[in-house]
PDB file of C-alpha atoms in Angstrom:
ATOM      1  CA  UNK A  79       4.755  -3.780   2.545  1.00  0.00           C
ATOM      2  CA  UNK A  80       8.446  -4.729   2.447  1.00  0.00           C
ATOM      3  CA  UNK A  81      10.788  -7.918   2.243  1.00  0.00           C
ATOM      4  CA  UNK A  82      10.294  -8.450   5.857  1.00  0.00           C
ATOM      5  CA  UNK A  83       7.347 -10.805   5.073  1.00  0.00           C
ATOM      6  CA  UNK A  84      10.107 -13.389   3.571  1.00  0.00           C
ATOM      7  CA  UNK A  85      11.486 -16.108   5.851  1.00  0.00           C
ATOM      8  CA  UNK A  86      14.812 -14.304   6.848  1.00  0.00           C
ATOM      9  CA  UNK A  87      16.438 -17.759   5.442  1.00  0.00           C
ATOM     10  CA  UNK A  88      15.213 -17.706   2.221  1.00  0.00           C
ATOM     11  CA  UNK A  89      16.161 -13.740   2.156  1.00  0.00           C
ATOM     12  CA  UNK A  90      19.547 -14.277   3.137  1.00  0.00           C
ATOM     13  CA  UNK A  91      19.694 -16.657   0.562  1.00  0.00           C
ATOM     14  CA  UNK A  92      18.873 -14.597  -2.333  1.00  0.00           C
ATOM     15  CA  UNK A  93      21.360 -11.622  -1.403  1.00  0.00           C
ATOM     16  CA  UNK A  94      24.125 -13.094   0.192  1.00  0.00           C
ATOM     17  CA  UNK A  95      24.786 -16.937  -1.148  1.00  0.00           C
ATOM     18  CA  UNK A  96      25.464 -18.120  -4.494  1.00  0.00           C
ATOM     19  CA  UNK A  97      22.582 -20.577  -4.015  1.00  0.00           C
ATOM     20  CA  UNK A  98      18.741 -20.835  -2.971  1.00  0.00           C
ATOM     21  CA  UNK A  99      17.946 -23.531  -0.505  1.00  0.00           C
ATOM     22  CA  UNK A 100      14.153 -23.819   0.239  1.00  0.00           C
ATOM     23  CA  UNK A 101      13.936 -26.302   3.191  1.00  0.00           C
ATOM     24  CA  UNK A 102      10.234 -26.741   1.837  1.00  0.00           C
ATOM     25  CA  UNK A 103       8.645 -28.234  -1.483  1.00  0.00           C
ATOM     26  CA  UNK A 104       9.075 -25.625  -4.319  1.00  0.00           C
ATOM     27  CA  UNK A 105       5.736 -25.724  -5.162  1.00  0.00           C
ATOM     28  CA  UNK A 106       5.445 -24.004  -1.396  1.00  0.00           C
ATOM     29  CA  UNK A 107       7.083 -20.979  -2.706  1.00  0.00           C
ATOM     30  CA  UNK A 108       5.748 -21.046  -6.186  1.00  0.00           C
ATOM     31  CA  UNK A 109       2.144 -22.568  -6.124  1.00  0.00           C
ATOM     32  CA  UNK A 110       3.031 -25.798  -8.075  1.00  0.00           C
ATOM     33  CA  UNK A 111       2.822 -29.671  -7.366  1.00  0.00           C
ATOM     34  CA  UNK A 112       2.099 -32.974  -9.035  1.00  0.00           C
ATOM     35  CA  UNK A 113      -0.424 -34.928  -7.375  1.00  0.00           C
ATOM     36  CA  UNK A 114       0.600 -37.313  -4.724  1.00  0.00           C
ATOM     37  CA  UNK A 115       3.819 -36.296  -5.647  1.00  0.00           C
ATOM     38  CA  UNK A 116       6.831 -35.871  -3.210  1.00  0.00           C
ATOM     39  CA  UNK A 117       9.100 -33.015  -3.456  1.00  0.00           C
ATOM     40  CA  UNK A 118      12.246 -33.321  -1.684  1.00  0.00           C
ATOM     41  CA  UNK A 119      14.236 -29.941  -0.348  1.00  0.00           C
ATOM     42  CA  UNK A 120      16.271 -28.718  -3.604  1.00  0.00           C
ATOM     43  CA  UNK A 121      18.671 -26.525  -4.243  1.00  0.00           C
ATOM     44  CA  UNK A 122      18.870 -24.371  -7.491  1.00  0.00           C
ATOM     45  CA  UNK A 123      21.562 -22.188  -8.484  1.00  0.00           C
ATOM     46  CA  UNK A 124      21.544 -18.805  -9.206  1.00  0.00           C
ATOM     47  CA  UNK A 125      21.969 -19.056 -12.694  1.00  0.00           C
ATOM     48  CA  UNK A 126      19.087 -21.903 -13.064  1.00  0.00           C
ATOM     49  CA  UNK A 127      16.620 -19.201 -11.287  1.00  0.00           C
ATOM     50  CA  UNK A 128      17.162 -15.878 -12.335  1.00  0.00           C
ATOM     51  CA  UNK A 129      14.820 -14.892  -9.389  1.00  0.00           C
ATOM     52  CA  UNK A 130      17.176 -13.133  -7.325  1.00  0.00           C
ATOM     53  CA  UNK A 131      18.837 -10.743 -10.398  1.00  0.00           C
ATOM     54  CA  UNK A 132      14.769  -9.669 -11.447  1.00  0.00           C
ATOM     55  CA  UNK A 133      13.631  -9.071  -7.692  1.00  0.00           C
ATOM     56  CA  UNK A 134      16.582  -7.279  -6.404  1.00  0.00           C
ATOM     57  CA  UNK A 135      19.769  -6.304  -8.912  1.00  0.00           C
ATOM     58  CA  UNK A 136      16.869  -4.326 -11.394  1.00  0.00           C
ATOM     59  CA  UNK A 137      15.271  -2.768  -8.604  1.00  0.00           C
ATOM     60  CA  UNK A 138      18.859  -1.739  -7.604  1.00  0.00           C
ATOM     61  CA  UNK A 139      19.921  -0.411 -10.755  1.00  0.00           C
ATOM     62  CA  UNK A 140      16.932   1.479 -10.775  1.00  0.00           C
ATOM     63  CA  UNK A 141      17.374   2.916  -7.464  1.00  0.00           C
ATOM     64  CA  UNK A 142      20.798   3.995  -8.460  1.00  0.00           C
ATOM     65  CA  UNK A 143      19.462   5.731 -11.929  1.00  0.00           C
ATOM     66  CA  UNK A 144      17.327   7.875  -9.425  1.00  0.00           C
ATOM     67  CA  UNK A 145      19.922   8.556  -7.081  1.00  0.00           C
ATOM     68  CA  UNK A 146      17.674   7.003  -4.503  1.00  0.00           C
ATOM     69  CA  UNK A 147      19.265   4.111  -2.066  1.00  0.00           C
ATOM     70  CA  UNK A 148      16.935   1.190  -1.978  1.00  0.00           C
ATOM     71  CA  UNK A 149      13.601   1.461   1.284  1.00  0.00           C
ATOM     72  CA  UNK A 150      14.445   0.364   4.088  1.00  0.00           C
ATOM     73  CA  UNK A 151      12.275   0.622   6.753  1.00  0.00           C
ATOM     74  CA  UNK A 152      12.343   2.596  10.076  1.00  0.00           C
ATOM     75  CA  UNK A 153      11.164   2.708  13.591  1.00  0.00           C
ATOM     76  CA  UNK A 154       7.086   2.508  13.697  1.00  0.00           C
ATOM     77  CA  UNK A 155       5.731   4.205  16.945  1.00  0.00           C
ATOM     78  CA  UNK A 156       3.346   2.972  19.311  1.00  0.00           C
ATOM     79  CA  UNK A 157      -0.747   3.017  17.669  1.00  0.00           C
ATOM     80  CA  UNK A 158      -2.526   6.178  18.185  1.00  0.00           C
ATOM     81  CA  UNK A 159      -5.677   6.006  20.781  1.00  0.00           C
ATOM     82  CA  UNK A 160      -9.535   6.953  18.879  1.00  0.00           C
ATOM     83  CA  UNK A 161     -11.380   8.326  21.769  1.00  0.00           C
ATOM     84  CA  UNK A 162     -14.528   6.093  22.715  1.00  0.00           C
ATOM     85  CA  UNK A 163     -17.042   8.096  21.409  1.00  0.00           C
ATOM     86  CA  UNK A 164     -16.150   7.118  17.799  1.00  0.00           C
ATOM     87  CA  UNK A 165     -17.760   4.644  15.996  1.00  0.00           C
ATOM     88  CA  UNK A 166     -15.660   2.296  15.436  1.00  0.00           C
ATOM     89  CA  UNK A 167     -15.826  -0.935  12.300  1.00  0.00           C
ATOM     90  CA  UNK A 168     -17.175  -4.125  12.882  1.00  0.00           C
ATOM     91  CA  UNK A 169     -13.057  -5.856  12.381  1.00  0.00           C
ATOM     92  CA  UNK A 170     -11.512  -2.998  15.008  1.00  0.00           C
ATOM     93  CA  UNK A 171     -13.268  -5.195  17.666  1.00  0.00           C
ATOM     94  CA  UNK A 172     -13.878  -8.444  16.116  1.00  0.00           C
ATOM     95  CA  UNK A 173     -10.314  -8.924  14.663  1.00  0.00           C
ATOM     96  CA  UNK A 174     -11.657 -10.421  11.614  1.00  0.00           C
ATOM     97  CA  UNK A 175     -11.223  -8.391   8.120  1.00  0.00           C
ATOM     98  CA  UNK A 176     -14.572  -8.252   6.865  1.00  0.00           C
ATOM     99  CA  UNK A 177     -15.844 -10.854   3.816  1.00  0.00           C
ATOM    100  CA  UNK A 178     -16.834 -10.360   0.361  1.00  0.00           C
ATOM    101  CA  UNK A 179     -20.079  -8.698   0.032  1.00  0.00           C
ATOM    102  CA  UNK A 180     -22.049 -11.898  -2.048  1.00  0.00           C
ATOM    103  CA  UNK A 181     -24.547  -9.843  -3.891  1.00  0.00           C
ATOM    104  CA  UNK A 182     -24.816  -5.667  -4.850  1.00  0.00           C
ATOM    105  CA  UNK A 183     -25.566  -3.549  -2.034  1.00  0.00           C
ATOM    106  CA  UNK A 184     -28.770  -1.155  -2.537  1.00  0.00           C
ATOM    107  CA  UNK A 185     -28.803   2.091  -0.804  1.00  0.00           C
ATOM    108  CA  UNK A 186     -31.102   4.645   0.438  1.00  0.00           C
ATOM    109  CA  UNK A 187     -30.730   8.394  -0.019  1.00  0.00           C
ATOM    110  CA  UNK A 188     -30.009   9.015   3.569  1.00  0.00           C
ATOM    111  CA  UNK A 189     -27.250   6.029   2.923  1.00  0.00           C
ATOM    112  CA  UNK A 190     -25.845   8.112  -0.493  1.00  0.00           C
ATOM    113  CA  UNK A 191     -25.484  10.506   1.137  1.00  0.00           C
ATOM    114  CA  UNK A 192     -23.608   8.972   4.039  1.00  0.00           C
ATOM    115  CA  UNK A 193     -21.386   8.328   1.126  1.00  0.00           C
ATOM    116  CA  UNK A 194     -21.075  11.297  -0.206  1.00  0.00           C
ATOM    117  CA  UNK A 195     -20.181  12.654   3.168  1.00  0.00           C
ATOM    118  CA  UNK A 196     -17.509  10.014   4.312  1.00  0.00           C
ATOM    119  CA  UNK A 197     -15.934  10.245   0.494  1.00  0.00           C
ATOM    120  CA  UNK A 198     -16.033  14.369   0.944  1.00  0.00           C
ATOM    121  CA  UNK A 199     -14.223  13.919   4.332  1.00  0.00           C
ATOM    122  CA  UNK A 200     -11.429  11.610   3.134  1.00  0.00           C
ATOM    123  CA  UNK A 201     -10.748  14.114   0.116  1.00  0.00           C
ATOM    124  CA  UNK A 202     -10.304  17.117   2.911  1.00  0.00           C
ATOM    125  CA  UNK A 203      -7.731  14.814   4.559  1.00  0.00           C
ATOM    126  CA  UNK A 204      -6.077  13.689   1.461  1.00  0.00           C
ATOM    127  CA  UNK A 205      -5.497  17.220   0.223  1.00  0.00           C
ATOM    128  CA  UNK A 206      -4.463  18.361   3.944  1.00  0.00           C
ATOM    129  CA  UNK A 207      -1.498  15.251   3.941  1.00  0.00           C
ATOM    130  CA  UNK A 208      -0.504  16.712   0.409  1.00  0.00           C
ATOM    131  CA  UNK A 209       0.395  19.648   2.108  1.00  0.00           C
ATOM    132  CA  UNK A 210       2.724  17.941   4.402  1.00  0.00           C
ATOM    133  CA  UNK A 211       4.669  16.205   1.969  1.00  0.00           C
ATOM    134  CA  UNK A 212       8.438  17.982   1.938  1.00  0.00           C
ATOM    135  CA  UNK A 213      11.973  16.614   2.162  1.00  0.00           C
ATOM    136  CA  UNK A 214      12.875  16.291   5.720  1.00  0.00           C
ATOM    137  CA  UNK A 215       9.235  14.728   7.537  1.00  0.00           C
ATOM    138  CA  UNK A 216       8.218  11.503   8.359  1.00  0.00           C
ATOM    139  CA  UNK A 217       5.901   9.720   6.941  1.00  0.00           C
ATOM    140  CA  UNK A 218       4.822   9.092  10.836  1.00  0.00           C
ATOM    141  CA  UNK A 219       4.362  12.849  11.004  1.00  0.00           C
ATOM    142  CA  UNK A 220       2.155  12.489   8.140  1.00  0.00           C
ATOM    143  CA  UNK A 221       0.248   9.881  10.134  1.00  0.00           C
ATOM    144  CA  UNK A 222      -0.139  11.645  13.071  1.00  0.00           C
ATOM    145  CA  UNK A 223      -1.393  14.571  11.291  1.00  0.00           C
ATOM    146  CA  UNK A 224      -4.039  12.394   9.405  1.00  0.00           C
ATOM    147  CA  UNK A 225      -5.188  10.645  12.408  1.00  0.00           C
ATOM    148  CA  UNK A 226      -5.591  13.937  14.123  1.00  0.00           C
ATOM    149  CA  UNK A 227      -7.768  15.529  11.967  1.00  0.00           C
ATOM    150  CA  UNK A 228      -9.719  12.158  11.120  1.00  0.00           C
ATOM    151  CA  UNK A 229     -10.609  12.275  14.818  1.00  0.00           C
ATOM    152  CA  UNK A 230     -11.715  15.533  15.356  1.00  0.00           C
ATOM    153  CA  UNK A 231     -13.979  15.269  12.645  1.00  0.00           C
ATOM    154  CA  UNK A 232     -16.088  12.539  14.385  1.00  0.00           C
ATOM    155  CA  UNK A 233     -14.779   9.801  12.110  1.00  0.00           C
ATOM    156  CA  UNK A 234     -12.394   6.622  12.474  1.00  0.00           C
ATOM    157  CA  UNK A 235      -9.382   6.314  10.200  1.00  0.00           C
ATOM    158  CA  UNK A 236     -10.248   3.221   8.379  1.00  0.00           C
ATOM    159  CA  UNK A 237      -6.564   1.300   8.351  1.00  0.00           C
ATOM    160  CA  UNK A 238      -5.774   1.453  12.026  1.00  0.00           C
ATOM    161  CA  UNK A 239      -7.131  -2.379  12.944  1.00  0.00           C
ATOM    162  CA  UNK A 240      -7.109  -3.697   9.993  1.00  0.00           C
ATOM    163  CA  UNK A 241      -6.077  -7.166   9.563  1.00  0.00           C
ATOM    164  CA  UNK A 242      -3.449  -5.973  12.435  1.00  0.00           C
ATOM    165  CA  UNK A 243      -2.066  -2.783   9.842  1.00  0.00           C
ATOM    166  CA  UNK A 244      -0.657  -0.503  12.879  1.00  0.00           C
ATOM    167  CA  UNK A 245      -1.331   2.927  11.766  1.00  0.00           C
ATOM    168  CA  UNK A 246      -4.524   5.838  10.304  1.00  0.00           C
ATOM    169  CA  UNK A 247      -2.920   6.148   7.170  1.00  0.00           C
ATOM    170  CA  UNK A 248      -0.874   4.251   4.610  1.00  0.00           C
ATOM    171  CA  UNK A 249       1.831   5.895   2.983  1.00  0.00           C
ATOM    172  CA  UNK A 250       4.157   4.255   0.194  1.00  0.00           C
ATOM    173  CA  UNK A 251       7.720   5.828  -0.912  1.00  0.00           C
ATOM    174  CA  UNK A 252       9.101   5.183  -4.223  1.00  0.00           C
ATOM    175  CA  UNK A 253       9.363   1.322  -4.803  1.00  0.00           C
ATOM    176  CA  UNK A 254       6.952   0.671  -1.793  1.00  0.00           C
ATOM    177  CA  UNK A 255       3.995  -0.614  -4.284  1.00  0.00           C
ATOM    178  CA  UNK A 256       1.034   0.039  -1.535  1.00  0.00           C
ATOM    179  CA  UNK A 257       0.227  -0.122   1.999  1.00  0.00           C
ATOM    180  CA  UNK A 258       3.257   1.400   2.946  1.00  0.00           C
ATOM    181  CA  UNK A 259       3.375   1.856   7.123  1.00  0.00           C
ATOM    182  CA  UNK A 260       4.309   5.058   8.443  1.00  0.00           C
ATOM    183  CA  UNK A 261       7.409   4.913  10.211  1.00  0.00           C
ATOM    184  CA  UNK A 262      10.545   7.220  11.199  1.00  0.00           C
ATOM    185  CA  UNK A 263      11.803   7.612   7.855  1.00  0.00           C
ATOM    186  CA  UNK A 264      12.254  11.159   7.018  1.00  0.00           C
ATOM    187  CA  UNK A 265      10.910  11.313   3.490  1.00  0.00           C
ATOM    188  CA  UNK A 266      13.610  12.507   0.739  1.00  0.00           C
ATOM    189  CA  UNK A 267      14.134  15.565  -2.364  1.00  0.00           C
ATOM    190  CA  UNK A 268      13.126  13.410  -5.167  1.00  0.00           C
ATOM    191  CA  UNK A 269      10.594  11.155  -3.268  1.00  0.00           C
ATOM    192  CA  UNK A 270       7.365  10.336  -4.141  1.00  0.00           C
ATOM    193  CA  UNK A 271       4.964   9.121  -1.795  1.00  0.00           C
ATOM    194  CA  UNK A 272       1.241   7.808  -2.172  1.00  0.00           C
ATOM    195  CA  UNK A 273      -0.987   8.636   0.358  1.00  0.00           C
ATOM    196  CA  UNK A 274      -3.888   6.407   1.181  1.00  0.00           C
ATOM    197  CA  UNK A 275      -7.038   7.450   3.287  1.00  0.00           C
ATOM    198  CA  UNK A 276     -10.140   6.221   4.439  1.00  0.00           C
ATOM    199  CA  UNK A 277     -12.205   7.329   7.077  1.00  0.00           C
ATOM    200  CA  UNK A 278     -14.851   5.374   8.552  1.00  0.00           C
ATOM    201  CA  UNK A 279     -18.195   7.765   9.353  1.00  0.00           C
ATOM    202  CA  UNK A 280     -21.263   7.214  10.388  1.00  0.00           C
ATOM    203  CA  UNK A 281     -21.078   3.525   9.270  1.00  0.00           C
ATOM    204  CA  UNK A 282     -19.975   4.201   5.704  1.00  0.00           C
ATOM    205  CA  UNK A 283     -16.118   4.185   4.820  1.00  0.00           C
ATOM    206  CA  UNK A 284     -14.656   6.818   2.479  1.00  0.00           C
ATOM    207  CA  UNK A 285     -11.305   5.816   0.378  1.00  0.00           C
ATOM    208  CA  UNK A 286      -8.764   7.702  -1.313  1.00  0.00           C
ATOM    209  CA  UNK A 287      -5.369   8.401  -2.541  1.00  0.00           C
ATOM    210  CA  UNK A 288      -2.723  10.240  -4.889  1.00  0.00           C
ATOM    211  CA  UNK A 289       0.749  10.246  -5.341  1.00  0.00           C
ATOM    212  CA  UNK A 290       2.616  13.330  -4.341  1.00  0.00           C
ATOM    213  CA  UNK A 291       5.816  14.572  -5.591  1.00  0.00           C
ATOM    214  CA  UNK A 292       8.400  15.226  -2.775  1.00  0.00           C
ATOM    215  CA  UNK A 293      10.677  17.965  -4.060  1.00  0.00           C
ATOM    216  CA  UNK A 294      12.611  17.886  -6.994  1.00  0.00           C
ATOM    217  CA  UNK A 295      11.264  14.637  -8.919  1.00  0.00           C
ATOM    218  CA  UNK A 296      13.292  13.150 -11.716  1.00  0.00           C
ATOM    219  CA  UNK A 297      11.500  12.887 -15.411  1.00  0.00           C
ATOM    220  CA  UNK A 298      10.605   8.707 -14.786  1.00  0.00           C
ATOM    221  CA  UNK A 299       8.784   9.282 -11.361  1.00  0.00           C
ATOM    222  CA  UNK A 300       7.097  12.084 -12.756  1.00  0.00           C
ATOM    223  CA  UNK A 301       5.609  10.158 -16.018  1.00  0.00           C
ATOM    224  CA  UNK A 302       4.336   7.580 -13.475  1.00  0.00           C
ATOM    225  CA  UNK A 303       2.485   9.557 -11.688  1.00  0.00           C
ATOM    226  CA  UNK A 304       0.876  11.632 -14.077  1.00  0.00           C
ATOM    227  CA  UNK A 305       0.425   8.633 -16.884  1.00  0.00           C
ATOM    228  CA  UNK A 306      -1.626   6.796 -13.545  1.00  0.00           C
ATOM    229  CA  UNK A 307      -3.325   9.604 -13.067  1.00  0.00           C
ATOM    230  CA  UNK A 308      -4.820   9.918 -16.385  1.00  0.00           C
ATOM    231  CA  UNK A 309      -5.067   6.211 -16.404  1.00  0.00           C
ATOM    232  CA  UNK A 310      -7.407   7.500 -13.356  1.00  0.00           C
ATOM    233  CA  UNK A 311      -9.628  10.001 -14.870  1.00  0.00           C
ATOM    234  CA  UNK A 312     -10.390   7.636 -18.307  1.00  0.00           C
ATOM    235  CA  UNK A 313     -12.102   4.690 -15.994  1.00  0.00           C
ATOM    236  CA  UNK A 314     -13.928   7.379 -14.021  1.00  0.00           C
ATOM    237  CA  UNK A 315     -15.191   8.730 -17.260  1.00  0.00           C
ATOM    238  CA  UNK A 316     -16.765   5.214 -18.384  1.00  0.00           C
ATOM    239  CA  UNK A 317     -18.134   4.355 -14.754  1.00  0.00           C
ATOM    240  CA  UNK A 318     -22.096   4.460 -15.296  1.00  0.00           C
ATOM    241  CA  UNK A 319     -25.006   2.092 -14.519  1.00  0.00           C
ATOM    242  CA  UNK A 320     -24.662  -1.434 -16.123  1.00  0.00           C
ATOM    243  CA  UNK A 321     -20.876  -1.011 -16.541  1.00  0.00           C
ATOM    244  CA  UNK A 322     -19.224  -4.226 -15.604  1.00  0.00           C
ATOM    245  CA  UNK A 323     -16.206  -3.537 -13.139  1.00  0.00           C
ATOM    246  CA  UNK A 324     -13.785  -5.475 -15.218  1.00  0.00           C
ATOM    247  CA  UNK A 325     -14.416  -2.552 -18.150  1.00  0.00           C
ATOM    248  CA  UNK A 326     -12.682   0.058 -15.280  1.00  0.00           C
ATOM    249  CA  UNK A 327      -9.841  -2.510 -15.378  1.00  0.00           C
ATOM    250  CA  UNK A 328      -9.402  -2.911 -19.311  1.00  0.00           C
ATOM    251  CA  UNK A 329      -9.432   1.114 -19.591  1.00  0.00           C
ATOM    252  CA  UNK A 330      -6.544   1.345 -16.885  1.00  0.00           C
ATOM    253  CA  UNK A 331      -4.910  -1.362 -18.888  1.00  0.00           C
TER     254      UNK A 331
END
């Protein structure tokens, strides 16, 4: 995901003016309102916000600090075909993401282990992208290798179809928090990229990632990735029956 979900105009507008204009209510853009109330277009200066230094002069600096120029995105190629055979989601052809599940679901052994085998498959191609990961590829190389092997192992790569995302895998560089779409950006000495897979076989979907290091990684990236990780392996450890999910998200915390 990257700044070109924001209205260009408001975009333009943080970088380039010395003040915001919103031509709608602010409580459009910041999920306030008084009832009944009407809110008029408004105009705040820079120095009232603040907005624009936190989202984009930090992030800078940072960039700088790791000799990295800010992501920008590339050229995303045309979606790669699943051959019919495939099973394919219930959202690939109905176009709607799927809704919250409103109870547990209970499965069967021949369902675990439709689990097991879908989670055991995404793991193969998660450790196969690692591989790929060097200064000098694209992350749409990455995709294309991903989607290949996906394939030929009877399976459907989960994110292709997805509320519309365009491509088998999702790959994020550096300051790309997740979802990241593959494009023609050749990844970078000093990257790091997470790579996020999920296959879809035999009606059970298999999910995965980690964070790779692309060449030579400065000290910061580094203690991100492995702090997560062991961030990682604690809320696996505490994951047993009767443990409420919000205990995984107080461990990671």
């Amino acid at each position: 995901m990257a700044t070109s979900s924001l209205q260009p105009r408001l975009l333009s507008s943080f970088v380039g003016d010395r003040f915001i204009y919103s031509a709608k209510p602010l409580h459009h853009l910041f999920g306030f309102n008084q009832a009944g109330a009407k809110c008029p277009p408004m105009r705040l200066s820079r120095t009232f916000s603040g907005l624009p230094d936190l989202l984009f002069n930090k992030r800078n600096q940072d960039s700088r600090k790791r000799r990295h120029n800010p992501l920008r995105p590339g050229k995303v190629s045309p979606r790669r075909l699943v051959p019919d055979h495939i099973l394919r989601p219930p959202y690939v052809t109905s176009k709607q993401p799927p809704g919250i599940a409103s109870g547990p679901e209970l499965h069967d052994e021949k369902g675990k282990e439709c689990m097991r085998a879908s989670g055991r498959l995404a793991a193969q191609v998660l450790e196969y992208a690692g591989t790929l990961v060097k200064p000098g590829i694209k992350t749409d190389e990455i995709d294309e290798a991903v989607h290949q092997m996906i394939i030929d192992n009877g399976a459907y790569p989960s994110p292709l179809g997805y509320g519309g995302f365009p491509k088998s895998v999702c790959t994020s560089v550096n300051e790309c928090i997740c979802h990241g779409i593959p494009d023609s950006r050749a990844l970078e000495d000093g990257d790091i990229v997470n790579i996020d897979v999920t296959v879809y076989l035999n009606g059970y979907h298999g999910d995965t990632s980690t964070t790779f290091f692309c060449g030579n990684v400065d000290d910061e990236a580094k203690k991100l990735v492995e702090v997560t990780k062991e961030c990682l392996y604690k809320a696996i450890n505490i994951c047993a029956p009767g443990v409420e999910f919000k205990k995984i998200g107080k461990t990671i915390q």
